[in-house]
Coordinates of C-alpha atoms in Angstrom, one line a residue:
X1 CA 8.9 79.4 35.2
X2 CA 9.5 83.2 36.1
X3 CA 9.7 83.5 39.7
X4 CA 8.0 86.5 39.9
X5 CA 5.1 85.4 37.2
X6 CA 4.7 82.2 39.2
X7 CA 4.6 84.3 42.3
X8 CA 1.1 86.3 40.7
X9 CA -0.3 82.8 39.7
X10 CA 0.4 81.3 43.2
X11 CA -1.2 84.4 44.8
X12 CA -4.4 84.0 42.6
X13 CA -7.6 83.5 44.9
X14 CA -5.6 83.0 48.4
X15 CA -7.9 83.1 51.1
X16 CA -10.4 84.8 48.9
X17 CA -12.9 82.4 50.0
X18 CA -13.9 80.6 53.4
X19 CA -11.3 77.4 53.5
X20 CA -11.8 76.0 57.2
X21 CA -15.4 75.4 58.9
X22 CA -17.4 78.5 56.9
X23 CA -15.5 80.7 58.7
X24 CA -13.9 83.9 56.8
X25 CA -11.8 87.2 58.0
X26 CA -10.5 90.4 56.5
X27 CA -7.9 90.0 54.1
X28 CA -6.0 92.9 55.3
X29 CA -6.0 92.5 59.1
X30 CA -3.2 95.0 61.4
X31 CA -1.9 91.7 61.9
X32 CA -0.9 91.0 58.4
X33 CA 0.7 94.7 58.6
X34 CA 2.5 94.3 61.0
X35 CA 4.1 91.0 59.5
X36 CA 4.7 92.6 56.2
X37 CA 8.7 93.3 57.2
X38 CA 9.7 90.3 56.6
X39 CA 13.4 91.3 56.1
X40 CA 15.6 91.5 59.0
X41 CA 19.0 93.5 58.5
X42 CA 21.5 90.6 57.6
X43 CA 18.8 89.3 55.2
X44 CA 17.4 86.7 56.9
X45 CA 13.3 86.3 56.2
X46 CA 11.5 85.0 59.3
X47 CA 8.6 82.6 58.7
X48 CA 6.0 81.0 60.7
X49 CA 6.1 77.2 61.1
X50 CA 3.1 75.1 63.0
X51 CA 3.9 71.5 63.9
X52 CA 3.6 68.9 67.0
X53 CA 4.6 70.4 70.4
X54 CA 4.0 67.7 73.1
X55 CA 4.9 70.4 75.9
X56 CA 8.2 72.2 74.7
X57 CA 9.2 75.4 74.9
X58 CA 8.0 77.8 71.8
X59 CA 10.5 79.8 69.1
X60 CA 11.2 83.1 69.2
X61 CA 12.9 85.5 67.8
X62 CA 16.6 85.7 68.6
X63 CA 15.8 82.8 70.9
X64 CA 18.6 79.9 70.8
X65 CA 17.0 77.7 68.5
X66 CA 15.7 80.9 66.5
X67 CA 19.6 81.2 66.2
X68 CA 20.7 77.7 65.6
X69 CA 18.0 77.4 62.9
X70 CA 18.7 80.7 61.4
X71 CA 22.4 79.5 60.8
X72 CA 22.2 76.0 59.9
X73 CA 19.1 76.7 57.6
X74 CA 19.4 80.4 56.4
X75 CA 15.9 81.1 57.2
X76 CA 14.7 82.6 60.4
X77 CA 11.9 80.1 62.0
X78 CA 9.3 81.7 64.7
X79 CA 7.4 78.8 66.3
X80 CA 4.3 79.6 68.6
X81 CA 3.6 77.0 71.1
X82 CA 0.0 75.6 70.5
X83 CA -0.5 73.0 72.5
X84 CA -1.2 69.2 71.0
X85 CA -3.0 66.7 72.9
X86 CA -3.0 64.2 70.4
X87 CA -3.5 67.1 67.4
X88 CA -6.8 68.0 68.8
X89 CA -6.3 71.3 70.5
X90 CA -3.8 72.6 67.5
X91 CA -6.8 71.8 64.5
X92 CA -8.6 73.8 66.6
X93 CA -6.2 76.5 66.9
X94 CA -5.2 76.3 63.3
X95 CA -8.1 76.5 62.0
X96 CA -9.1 79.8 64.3
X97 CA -6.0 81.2 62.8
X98 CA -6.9 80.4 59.1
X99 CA -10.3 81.9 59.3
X100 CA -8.9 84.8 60.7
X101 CA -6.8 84.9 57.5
X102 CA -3.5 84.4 59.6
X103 CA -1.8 81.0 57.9
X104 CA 1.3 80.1 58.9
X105 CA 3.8 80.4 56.2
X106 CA 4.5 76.1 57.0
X107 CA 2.3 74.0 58.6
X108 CA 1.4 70.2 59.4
X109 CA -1.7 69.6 58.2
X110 CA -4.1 67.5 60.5
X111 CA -7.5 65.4 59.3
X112 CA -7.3 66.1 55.6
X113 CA -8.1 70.0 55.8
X114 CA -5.2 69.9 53.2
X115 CA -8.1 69.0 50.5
X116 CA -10.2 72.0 51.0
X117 CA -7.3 74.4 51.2
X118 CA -5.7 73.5 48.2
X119 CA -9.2 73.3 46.5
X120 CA -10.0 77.0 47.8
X121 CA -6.4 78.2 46.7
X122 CA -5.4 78.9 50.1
X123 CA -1.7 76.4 50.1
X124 CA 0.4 76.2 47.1
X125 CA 1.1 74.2 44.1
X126 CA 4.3 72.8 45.0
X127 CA 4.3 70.9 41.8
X128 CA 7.0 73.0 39.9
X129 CA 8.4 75.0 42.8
X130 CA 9.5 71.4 44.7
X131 CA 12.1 70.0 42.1
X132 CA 13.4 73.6 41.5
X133 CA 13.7 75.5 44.3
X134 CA 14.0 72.3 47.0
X135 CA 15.8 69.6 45.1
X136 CA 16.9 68.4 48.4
X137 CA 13.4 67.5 49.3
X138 CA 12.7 66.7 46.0
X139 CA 14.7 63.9 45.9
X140 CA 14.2 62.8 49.7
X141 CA 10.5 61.4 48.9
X142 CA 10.7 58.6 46.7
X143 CA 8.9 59.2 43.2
X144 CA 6.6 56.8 43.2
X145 CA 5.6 58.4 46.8
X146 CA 4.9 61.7 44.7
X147 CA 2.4 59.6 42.8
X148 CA 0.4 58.3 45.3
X149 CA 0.1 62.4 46.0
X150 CA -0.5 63.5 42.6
X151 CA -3.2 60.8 42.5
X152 CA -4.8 62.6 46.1
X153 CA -5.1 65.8 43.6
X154 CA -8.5 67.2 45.4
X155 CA -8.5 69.0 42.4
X156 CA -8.1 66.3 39.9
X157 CA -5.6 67.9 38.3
X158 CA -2.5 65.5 39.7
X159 CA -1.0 68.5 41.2
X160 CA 1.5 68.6 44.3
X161 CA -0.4 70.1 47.5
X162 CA 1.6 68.6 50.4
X163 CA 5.0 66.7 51.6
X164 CA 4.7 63.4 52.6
X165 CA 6.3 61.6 55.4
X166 CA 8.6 58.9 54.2
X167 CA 8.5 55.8 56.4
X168 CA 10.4 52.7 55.3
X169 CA 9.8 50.7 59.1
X170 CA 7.0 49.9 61.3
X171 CA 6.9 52.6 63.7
X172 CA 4.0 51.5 66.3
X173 CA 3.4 48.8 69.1
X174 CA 2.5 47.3 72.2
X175 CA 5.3 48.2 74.8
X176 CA 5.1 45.9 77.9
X177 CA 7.1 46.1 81.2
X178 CA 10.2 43.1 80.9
X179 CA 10.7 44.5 84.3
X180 CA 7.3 43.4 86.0
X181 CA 7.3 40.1 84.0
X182 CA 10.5 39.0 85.2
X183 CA 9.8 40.2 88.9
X184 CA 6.7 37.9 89.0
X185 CA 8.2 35.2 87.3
X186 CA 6.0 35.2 84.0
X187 CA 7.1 34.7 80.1
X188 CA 6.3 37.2 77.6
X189 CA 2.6 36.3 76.3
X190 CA 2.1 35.3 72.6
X191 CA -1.7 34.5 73.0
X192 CA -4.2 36.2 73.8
X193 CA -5.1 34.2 77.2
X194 CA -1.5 34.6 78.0
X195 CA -1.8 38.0 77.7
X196 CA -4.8 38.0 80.2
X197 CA -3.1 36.1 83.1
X198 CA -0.5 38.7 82.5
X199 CA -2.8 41.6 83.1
X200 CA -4.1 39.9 86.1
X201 CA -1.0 39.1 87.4
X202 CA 0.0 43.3 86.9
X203 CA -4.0 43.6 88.2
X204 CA -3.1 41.5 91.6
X205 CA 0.6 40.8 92.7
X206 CA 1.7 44.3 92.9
X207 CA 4.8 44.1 90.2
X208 CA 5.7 48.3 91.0
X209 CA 6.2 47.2 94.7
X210 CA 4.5 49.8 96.4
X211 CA 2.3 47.8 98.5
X212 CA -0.9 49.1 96.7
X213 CA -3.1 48.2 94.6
X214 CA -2.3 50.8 91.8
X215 CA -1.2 49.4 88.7
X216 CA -2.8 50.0 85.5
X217 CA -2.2 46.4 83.7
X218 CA -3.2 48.4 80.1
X219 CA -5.2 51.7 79.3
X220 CA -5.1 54.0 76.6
X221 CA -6.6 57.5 75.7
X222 CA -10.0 59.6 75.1
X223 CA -11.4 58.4 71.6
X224 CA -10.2 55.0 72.0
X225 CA -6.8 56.1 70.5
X226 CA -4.1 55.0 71.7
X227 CA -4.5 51.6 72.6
X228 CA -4.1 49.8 68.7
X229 CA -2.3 47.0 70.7
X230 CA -5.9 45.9 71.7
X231 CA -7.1 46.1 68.1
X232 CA -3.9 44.4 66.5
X233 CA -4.2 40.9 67.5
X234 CA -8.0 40.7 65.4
X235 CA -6.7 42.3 62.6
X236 CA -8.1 45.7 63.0
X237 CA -6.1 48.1 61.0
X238 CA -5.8 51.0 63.3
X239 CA -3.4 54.0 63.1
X240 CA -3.0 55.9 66.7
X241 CA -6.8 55.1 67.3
X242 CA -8.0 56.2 64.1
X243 CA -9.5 52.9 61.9
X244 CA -8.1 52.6 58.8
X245 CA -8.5 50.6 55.0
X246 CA -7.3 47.2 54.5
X247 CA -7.9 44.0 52.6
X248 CA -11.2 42.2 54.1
X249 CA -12.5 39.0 52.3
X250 CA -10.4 40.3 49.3
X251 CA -11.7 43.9 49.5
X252 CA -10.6 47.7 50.6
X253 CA -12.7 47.7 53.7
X254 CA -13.1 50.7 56.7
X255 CA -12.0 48.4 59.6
X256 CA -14.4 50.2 62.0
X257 CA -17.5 47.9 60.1
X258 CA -15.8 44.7 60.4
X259 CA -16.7 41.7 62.4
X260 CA -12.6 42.1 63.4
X261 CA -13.3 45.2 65.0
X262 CA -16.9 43.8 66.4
X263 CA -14.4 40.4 68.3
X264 CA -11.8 43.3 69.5
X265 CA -14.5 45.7 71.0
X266 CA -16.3 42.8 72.8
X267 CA -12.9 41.8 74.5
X268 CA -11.5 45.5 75.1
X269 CA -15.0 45.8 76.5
X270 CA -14.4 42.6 78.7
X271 CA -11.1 44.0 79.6
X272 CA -12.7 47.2 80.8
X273 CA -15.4 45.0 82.9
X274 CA -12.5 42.6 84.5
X275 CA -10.5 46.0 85.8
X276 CA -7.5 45.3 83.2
X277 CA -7.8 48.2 81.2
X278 CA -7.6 51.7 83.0
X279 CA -10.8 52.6 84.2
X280 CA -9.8 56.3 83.4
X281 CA -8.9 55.3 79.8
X282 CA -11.7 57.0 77.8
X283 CA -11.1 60.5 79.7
X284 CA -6.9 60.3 79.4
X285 CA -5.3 63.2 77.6
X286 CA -1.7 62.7 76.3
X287 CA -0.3 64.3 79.3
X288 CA -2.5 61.8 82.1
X289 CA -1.8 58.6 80.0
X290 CA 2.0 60.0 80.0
X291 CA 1.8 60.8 83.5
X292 CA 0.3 57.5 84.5
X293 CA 3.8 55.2 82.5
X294 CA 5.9 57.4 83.7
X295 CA 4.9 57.1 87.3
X296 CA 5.3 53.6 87.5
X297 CA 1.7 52.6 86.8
X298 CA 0.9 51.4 83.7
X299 CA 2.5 47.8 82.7
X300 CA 1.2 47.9 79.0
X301 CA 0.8 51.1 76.4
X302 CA 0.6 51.4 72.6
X303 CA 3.2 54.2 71.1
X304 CA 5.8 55.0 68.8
X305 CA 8.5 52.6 69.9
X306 CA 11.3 54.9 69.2
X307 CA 9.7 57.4 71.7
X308 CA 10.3 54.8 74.6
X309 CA 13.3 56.8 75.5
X310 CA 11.3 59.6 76.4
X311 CA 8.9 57.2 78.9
X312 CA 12.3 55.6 80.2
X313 CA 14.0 59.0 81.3
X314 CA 10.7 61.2 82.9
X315 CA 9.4 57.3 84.6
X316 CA 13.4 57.3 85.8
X317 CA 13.2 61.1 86.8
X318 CA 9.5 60.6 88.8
X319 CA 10.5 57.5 90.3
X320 CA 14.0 56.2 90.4
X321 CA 12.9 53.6 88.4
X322 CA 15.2 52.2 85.6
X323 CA 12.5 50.3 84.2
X324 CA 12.9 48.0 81.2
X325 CA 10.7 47.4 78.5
X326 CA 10.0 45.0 75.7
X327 CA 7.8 44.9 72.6
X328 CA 4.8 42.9 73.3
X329 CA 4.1 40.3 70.1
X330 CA 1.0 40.7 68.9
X331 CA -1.1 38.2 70.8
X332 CA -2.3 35.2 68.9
X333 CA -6.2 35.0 68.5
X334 CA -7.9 31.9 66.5
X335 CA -9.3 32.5 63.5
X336 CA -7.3 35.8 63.2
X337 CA -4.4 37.4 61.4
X338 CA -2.6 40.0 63.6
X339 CA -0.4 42.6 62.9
X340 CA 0.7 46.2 63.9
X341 CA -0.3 48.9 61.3
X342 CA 2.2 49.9 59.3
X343 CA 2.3 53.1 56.8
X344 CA 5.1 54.2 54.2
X345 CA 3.0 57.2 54.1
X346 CA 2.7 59.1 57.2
X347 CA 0.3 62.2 57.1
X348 CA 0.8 64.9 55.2
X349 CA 3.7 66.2 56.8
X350 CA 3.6 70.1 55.5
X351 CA 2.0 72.5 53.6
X352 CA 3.4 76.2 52.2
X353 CA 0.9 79.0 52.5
X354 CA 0.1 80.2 48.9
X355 CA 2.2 83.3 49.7
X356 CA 1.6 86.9 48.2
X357 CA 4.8 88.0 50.0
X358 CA 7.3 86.1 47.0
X359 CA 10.5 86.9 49.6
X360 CA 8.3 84.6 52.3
X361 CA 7.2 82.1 49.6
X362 CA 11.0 81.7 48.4
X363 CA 12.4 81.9 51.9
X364 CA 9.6 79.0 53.2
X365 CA 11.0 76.6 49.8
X366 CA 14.9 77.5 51.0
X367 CA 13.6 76.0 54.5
X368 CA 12.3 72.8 52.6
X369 CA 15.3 72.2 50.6
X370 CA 18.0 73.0 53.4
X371 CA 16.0 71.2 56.2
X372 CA 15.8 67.7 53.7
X373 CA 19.7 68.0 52.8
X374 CA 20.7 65.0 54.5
X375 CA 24.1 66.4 56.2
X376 CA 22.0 68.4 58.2
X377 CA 20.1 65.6 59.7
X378 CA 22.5 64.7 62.5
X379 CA 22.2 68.5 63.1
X380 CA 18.6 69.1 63.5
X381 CA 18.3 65.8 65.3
X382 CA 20.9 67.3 68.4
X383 CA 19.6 71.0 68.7
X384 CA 21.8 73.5 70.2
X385 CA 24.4 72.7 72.7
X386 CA 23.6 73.0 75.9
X387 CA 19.7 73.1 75.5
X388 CA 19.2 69.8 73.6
X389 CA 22.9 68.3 73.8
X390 CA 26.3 68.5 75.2
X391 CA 29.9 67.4 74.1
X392 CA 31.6 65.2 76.1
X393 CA 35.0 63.3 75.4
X394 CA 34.7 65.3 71.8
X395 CA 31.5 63.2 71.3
X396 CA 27.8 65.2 70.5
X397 CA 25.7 63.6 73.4
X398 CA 22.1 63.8 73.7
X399 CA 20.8 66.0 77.3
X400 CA 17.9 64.1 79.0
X401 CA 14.4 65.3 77.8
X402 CA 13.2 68.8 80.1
X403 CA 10.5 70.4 78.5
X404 CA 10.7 73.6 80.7
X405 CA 14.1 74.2 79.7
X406 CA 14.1 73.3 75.8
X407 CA 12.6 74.8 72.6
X408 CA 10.7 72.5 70.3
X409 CA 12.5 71.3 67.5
X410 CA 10.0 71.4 64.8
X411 CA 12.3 70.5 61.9
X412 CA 12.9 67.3 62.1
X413 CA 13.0 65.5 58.7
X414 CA 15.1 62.8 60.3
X415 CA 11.6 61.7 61.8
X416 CA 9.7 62.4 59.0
X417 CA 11.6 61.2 55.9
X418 CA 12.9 58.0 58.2
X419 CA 14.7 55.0 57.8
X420 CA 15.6 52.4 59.9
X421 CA 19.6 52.5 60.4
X422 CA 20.0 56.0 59.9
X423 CA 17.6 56.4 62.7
X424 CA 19.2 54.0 65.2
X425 CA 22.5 55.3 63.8
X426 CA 21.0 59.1 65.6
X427 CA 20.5 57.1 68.5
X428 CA 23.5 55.2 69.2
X429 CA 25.9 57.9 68.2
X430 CA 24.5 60.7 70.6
X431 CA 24.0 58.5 73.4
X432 CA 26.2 59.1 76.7
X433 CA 27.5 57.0 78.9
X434 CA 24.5 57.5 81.5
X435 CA 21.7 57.0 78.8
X436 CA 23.1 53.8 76.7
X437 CA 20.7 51.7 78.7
X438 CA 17.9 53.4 77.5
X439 CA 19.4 53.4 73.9
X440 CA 19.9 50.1 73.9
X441 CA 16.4 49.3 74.9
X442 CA 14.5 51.5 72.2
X443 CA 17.2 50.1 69.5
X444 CA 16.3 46.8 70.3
X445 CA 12.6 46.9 70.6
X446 CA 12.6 49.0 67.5
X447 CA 14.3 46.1 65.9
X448 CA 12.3 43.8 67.3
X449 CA 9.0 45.6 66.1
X450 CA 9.5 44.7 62.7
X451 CA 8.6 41.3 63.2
X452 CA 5.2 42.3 63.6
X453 CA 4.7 45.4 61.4
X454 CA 2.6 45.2 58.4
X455 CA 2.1 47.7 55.9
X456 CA -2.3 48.2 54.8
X457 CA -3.9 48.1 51.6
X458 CA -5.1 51.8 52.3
X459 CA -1.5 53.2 53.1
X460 CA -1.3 56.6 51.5
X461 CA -5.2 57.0 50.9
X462 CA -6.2 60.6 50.3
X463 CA -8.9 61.9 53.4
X464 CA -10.9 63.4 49.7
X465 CA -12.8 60.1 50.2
X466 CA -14.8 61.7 52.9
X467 CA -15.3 64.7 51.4
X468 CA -19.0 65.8 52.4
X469 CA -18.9 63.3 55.3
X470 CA -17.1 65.1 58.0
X471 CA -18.6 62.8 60.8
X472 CA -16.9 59.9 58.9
X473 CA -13.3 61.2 58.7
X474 CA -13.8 62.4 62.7
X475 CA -14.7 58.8 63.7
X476 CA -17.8 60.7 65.3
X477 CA -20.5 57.8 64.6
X478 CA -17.4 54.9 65.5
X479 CA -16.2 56.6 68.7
X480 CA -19.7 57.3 70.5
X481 CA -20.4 53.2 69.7
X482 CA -16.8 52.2 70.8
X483 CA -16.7 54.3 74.0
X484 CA -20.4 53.1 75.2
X485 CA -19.7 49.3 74.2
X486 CA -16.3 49.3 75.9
X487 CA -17.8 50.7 79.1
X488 CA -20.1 48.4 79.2
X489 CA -23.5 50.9 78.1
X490 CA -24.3 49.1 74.9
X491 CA -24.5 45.4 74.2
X492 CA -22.0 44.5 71.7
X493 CA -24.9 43.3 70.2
X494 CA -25.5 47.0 69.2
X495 CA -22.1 47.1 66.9
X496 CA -24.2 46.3 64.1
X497 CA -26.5 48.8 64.8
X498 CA -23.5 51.3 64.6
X499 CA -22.4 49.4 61.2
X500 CA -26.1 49.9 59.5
X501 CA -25.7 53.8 60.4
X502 CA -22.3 54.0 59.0
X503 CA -23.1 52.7 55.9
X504 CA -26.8 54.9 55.5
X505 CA -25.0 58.4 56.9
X506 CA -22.1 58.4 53.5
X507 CA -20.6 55.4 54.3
X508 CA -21.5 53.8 51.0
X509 CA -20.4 56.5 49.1
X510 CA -17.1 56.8 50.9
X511 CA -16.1 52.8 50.7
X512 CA -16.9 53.6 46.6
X513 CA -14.5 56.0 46.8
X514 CA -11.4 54.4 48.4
X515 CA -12.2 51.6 46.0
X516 CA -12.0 53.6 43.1
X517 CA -9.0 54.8 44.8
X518 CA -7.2 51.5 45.6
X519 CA -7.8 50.5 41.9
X520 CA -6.6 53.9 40.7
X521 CA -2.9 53.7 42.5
X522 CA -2.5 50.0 42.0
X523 CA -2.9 49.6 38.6

């Protein structure tokens, strides 16, 4: 197709019409204006990316990174810093900046908003522009991952309206301190009422050896994310707090209506009553639940297991502390199946403004195919010298984590298009001499995670299932009844209370949906 007459179809309709919330701006704010140079003088077109920051510092223009990026990727990347907390705060923020007709050229997309922008016209039809202007990434995603996406069409028309993360490992699990256990003389639990005494034992004997009574045996965060490891041993498909779609009695099933996730309430719930589980757990943000690991606190958390390094350097940093941790097997109930959740698919990982401006559209698909070429990984993955790495002995070595010091590295396909050597392979070949401890530990347990991984029935399910059920995709209904049962407010009696409102407030029409789904993509 004819760049510049796909560049007039692409530009058809953006932002014409309210996309996010019913909100709407001027199409022609002084802020557009004054983004309408693109162009600096050696050529280079800056664009605007939006993805997870967890603290790091932001990209600017002619910053390092800026610099780094602008040489290794031929595009010039600006990168505000919106703060996370678990992707709350930067929906929010995104979503103010879409309204006010100020899309980032590249963004990660968060809780399906995907679906209305590409239905309003507001992100582009990568369908075409993907296998010829980004081969790189093109060929990154596996094709029958492009599928799955062209079946999430909001628009029906099996079009290409976002990147997927490519996951070929389980990711997620219980981490629990090898440390404490060995201090007080206890074996790893495998059932559940092992994994009681355990908490107790982190409850009562004073396993940090402070002399106080401070340890959190487990917790999690605000929502009831965060703490799947809870979930995991009755089944509960769970993704980072948010219930997900499995097989139940031989149907695609919400877990949240399940008597699985009725059993794990009632002992989370029981947990909460005994003092096990943090008392502060439903009011944590990322950065108090962080705070609370890496101060030497918490003998139990659910995470990405590959992020353990992070938790092992700031807890070693606070404390002093070279702690040492191990994956926790999912604990053995009767009469259940457990597992950790595991997904192919991870979210949608980005999405390219429908751009008017063809220089930024071409310059944001240059960015996607140089980021995915896979001889840049190693690259991305160490940063610039001195900020995010250092040589030493002729050997690329990784600096310990400092988020007042580094910029975020946003492009990180390593992460997102991921597979299980080549990303133990970026670990052990950029560790030092001072950090191979903690390498060894995250390559092990991520190892050791597999064992336990298991990928659900509704792994790359579109969020168009909700569509006109908001309260549904937020968990709104699920997290009010989970929060009161697990502090001890409601009854679990209640649960099926919450289960009868689910289904009478859309959830009928929803579970229709991801069955018609699930029957779609597997035949």
């Amino acid at each position: 197709m004819n760049i510049k007459k796909m560049g007039l179809t692409l530009a058809a309709g953006i932002l014409a019409v309210t996309v996010i919330n019913g909100c709407s701006g001027n199409a022609n704010t002084s802020n557009h204006a004054a983004q309408s140079q693109t162009s600096s003088t050696d050529g280079i077109v800056d664009i605007e990316v939006w993805g997870t920051n967890i603290g790091y510092k932001p990209i600017t223009k002619g910053s390092q990174l800026y610099e780094f990026y602008k040489e290794k990727l031929g595009v010039g990347v600006i990168h505000p810093y919106v703060e996370w907390n678990g992707g709350t705060n930067y929906l929010n923020q995104l979503n103010l900046k879409i309204a006010a007709n100020e899309m980032p050229d590249l963004f990660t997309p968060q809780q399906g908003m995907e679906d209305s922008l590409a239905k309003n016209g507001a992100i582009a039809d990568l369908t075409e522009l993907l296998p010829q202007y980004a081969p790189n990434l093109w060929e990154t995603i596996p094709t029958e991952m492009w599928d799955v996406v062209k079946a999430n069409d909001p628009t029906g028309q099996g079009k290409i309206y976002y990147i997927p993360g490519s996951v070929d490992y389980g990711r997620y699990a219980g981490m629990i301190r090898q440390d404490w256990l060995d201090k007080l003389n206890l074996q790893m639990p495998t059932t559940q009422d092992e994994y009681v005494k355990v908490l107790e034992a982190f409850r009562d004997q004073d396993p940090n050896g402070n002399g106080q009574k401070d340890e959190l045996p487990t917790g999690g965060r605000q929502d009831a994310r965060w703490m799947d490891h809870l979930f995991a041993m009755y089944g509960v498909a769970m993704f980072e707090g948010y219930p997900e779609w499995d097989l139940y009695d031989g149907e695609l099933t919400y877990s949240a209506v399940t008597p699985n996730m009725k059993a794990a309430l009632a002992f989370i719930a029981k947990l909460y009553q005994d003092g096990l589980l943090d008392k502060e757990t439903l009011l944590n943000d990322k950065a108090k639940w962080d705070g609370k690991i890496t101060s030497n606190k918490a003998g139990n958390y659910f995470h990405w297991v590959e992020q353990l390094n992070l938790n092992l350097e700031n807890l070693q940093k606070n404390t002093g502390v070279k702690a040492e941790f191990s994956v926790l097997p999912v604990p053995k109930v009767e009469g259940y199946e457990g597992f950790y959740t595991g997904k192919r698919f991870a979210p949608p990982q980005w999405v390219v403004k429908n751009n008017k401006d063809e220089e930024k559209l071409m310059a944001t698909l240059k960015l996607l195919n140089n980021m995915y070429d896979k001889n840049n990984f190693k690259a991305l993955y160490l940063g610039v010298e001195g900020m995010h790495y250092t040589m030493k002995d002729g050997k690329a070595v990784k600096l310990p984590d400092d988020k007042s010091t580094q910029e975020n590295l946003v492009i990180n396909p390593y992460s997102s298009s991921a597979t299980l050597d080549f990303t133990i392979d970026l670990f052990e070949s950029t560790a030092s001499e001072e950090s191979e401890w903690i390498v060894d530990q995250v390559t092990n347990n991520m190892q050791e995670a597999q064992k336990y991984a298991k990928v659900i029935a509704g792994d790359g399910m579109s969020a168009s299932v909700y569509e006109g059920y908001p309260d549904i995709n937020n968990r709104t209904l699920f997290v009010e009844y989970a929060a009161k049962i697990i502090l001890g407010q409601y009854p679990i009696s209640k649960f099926d209370e919450f289960v009868d409102k689910w289904y009478k407030s859309g959830g009928e029409e929803v579970t229709k949906r991801a069955r018609d789904w699930y029957a779609k993509v597997k035949n």
